[in-house]
PDB file of C-alpha atoms in Angstrom:
ATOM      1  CA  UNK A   1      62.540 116.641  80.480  1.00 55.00           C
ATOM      2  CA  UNK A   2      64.369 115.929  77.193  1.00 75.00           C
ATOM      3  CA  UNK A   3      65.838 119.498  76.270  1.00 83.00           C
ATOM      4  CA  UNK A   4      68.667 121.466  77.928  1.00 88.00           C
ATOM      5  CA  UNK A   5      67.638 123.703  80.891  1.00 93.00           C
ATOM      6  CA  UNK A   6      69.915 126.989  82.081  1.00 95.00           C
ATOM      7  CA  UNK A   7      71.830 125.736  85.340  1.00 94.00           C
ATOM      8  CA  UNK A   8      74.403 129.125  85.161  1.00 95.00           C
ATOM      9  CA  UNK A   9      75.606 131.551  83.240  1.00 96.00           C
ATOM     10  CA  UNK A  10      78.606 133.759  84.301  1.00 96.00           C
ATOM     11  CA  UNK A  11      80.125 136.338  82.259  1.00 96.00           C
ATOM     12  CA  UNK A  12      83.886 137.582  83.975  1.00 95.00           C
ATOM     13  CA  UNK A  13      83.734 141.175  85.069  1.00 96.00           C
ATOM     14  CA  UNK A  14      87.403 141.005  85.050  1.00 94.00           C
ATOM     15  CA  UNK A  15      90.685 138.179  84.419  1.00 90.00           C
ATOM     16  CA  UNK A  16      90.800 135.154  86.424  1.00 91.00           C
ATOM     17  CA  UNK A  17      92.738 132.327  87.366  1.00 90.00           C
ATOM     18  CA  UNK A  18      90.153 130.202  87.033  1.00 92.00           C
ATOM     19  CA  UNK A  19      86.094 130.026  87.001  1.00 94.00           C
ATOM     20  CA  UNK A  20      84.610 127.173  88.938  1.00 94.00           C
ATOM     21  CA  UNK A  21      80.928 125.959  89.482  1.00 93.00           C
ATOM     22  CA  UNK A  22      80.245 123.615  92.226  1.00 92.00           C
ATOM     23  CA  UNK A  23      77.225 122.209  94.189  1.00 89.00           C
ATOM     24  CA  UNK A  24      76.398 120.556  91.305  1.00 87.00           C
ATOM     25  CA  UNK A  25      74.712 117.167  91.620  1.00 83.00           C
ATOM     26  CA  UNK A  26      72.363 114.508  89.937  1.00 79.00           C
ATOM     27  CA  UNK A  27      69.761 116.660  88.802  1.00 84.00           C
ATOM     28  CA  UNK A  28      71.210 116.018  85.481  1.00 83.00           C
ATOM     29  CA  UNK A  29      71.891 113.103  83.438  1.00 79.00           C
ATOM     30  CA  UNK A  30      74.088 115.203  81.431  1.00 84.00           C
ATOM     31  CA  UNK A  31      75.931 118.832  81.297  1.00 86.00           C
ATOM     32  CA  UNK A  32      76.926 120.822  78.500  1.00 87.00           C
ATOM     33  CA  UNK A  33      78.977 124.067  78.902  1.00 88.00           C
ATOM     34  CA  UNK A  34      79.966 126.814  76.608  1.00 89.00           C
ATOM     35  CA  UNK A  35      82.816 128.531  76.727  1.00 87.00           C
ATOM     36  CA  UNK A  36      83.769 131.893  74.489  1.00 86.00           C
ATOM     37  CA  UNK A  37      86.247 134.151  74.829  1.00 81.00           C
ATOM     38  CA  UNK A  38      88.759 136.532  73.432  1.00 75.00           C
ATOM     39  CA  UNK A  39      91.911 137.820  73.966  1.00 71.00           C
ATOM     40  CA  UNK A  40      93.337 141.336  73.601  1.00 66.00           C
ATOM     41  CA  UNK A  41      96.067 139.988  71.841  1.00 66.00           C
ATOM     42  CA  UNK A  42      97.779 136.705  70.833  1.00 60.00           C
ATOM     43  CA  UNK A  43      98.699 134.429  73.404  1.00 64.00           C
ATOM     44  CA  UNK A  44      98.871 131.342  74.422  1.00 62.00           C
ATOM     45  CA  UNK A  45      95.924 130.919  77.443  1.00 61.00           C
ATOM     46  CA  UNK A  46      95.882 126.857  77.068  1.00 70.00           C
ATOM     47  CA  UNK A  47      92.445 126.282  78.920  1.00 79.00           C
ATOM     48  CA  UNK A  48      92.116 122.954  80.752  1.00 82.00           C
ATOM     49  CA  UNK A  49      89.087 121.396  83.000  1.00 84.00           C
ATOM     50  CA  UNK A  50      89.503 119.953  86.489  1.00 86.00           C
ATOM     51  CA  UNK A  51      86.786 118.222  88.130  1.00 85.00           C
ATOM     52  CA  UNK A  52      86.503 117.439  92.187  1.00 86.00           C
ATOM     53  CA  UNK A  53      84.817 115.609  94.607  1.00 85.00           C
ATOM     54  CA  UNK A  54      84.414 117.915  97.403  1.00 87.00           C
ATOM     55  CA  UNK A  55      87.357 120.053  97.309  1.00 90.00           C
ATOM     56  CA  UNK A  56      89.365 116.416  96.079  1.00 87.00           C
ATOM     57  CA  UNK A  57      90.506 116.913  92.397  1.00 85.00           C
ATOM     58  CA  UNK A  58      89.979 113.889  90.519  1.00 82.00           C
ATOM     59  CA  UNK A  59      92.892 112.297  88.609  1.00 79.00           C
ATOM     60  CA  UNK A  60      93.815 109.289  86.485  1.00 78.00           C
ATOM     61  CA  UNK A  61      91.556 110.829  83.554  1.00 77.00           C
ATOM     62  CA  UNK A  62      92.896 109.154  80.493  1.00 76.00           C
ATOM     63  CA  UNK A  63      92.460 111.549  77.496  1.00 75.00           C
ATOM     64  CA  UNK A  64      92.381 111.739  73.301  1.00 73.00           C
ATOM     65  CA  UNK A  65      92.768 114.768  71.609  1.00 70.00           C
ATOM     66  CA  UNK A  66      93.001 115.363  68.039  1.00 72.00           C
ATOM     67  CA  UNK A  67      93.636 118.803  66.367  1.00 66.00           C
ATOM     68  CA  UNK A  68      94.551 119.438  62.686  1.00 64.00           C
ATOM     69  CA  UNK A  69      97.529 117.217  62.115  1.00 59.00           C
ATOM     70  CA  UNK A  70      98.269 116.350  65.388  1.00 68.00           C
ATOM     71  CA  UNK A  71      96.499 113.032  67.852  1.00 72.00           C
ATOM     72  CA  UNK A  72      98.014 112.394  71.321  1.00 71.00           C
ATOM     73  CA  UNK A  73      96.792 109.684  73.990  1.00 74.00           C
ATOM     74  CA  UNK A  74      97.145 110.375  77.292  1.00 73.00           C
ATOM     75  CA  UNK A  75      96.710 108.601  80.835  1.00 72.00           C
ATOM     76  CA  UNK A  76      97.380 109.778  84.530  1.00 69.00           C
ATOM     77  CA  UNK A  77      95.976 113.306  83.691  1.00 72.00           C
ATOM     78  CA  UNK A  78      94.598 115.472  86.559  1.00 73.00           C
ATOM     79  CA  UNK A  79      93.094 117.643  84.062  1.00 76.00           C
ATOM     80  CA  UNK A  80      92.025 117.690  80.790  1.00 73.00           C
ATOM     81  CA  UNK A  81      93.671 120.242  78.063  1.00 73.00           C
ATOM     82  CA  UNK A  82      91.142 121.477  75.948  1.00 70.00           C
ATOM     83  CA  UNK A  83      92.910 123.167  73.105  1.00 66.00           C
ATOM     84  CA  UNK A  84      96.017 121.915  71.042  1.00 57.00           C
ATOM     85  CA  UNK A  85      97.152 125.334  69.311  1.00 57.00           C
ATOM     86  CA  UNK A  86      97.792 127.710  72.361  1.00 58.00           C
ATOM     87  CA  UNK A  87      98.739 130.604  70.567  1.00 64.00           C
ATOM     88  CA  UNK A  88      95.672 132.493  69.616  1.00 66.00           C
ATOM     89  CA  UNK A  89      93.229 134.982  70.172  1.00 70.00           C
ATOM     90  CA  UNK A  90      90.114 133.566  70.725  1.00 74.00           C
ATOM     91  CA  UNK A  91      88.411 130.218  72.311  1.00 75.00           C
ATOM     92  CA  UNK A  92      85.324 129.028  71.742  1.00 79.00           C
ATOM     93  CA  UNK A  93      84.441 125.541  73.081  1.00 81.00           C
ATOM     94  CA  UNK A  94      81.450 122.846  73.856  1.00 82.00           C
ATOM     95  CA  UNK A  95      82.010 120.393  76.332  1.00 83.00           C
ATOM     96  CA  UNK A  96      79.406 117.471  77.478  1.00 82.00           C
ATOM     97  CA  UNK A  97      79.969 116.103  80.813  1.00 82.00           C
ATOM     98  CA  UNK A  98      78.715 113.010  82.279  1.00 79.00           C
ATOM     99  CA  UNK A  99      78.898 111.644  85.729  1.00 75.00           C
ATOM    100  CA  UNK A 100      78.498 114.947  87.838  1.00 76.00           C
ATOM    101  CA  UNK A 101      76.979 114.058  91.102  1.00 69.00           C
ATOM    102  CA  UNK A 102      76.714 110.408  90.769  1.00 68.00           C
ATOM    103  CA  UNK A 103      79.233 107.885  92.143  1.00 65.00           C
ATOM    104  CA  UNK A 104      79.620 105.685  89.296  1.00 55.00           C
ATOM    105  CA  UNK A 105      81.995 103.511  87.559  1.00 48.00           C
ATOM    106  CA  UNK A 106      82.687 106.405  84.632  1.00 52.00           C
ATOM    107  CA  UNK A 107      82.816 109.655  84.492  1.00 56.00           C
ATOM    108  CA  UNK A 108      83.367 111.365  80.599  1.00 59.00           C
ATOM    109  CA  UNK A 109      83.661 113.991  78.603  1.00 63.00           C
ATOM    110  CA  UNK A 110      83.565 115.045  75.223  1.00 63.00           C
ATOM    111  CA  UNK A 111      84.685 118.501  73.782  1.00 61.00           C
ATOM    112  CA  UNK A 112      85.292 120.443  70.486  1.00 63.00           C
ATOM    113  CA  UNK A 113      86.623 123.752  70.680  1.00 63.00           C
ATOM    114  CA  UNK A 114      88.860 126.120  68.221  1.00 58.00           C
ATOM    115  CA  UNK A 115      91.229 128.071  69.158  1.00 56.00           C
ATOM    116  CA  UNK A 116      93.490 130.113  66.636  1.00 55.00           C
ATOM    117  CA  UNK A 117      94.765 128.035  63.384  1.00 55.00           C
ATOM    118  CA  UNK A 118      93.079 124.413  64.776  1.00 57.00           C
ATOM    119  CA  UNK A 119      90.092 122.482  65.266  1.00 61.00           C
ATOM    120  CA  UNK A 120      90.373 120.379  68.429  1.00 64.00           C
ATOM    121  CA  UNK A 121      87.792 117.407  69.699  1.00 68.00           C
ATOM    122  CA  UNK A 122      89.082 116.286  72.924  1.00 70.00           C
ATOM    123  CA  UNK A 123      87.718 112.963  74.957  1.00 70.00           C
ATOM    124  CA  UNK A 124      88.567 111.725  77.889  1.00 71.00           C
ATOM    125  CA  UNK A 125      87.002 109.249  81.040  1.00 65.00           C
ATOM    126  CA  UNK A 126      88.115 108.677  84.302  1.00 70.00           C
ATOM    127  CA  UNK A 127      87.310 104.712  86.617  1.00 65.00           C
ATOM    128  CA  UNK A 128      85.934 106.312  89.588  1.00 63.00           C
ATOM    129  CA  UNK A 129      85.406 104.115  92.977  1.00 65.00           C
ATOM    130  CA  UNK A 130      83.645 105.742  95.363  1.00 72.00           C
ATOM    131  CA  UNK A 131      83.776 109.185  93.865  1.00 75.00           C
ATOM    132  CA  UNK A 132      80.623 111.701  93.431  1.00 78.00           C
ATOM    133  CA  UNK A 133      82.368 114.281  91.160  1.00 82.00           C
ATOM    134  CA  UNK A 134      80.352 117.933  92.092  1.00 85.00           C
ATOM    135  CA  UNK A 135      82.512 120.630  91.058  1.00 88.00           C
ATOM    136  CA  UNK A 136      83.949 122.145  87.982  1.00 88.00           C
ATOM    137  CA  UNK A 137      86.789 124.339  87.168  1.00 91.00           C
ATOM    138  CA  UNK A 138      87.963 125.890  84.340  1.00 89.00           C
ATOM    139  CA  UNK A 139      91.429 127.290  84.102  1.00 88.00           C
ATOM    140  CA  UNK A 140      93.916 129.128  81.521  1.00 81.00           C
ATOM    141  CA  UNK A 141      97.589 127.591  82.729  1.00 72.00           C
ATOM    142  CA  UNK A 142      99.584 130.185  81.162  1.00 69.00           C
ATOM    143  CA  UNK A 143      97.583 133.141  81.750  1.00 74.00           C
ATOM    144  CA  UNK A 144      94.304 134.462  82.997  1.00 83.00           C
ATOM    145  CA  UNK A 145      91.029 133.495  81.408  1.00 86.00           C
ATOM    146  CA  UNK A 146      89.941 137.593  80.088  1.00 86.00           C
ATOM    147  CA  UNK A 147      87.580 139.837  81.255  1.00 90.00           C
ATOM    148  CA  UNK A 148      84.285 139.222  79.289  1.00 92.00           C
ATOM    149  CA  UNK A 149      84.572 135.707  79.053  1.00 91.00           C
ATOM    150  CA  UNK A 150      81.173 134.051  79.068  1.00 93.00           C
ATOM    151  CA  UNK A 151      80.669 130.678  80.513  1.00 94.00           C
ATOM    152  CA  UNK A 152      77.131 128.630  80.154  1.00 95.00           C
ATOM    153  CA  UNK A 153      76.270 125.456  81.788  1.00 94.00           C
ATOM    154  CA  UNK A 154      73.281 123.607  80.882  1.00 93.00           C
ATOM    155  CA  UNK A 155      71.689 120.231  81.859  1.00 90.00           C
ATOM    156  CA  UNK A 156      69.457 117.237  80.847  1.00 88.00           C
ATOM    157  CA  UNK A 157      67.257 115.956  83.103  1.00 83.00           C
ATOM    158  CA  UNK A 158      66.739 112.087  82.769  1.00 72.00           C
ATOM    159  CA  UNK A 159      62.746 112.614  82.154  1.00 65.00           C
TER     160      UNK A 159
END
């Protein structure tokens, strides 16, 4: 215990919708993915994370974001935007996730990312009563994530 073990790594082998890793349970006090990719040209791919119980998505995640310039608060979300300038031709992100497989009274998450012209740290937690989030997904809302994008999910084990 006490450093970050490989759980995945997936690379695209061509554009998706979304990339999503499930099963996941309690082996792991905490999870930290990496996200990279780039684009073939500037767009705006505005990458967001969902997380489910079962094939359930969660909601009622209430989120902070600040980029350069610009804070918003928000509550109600069903997921959780991970960028602020969605315009751009690269993203590159870090997210630590807490709560997967356990039904607890929180689950959180913490992210920093860039994207274009901005530096964005993003937090958000959810109240969860009788949930056991297990499942992940990533998704671009207005267009696919690109072929070659690499995606790596570690994990802590609590000893």
């Amino acid at each position: 215990g006490g450093a970050m073990e490989l759980v995945t790594h997936t690379v695209t082998s061509s554009s998706a919708t979304s990339v999503i890793f499930d099963n996941l349970n309690d082996d792991y006090v905490t999870y930290r993915l990496v996200m990279d990719w780039a684009l073939a040209s500037q767009q705006s791919s505005y990458p967001n994370i969902r997380f489910y119980d079962g094939s359930t998505a969660l909601s009622n995640y209430t989120t902070h974001r600040s980029a350069t310039n610009n804070q918003n608060t928000s509550s109600s979300q069903s997921e959780i935007n991970l960028v602020y300038e969605t315009s751009s031709y690269y993203f590159n992100s870090i997210v630590n996730i807490w709560g997967i497989g356990l039904t607890i009274q929180v689950s959180a998450v913490t992210n920093s990312s860039t994207s274009a012209n901005s530096l964005v740290d993003v937090g958000a937690y959810r109240a969860a009563t009788n949930v056991t989030p297990d499942k992940i997904e990533i998704r671009a809302t207005w267009s696919n994530i690109p072929a070659g994008a690499r995606f790596t999910l570690y994990g802590l084990k609590s000893s």
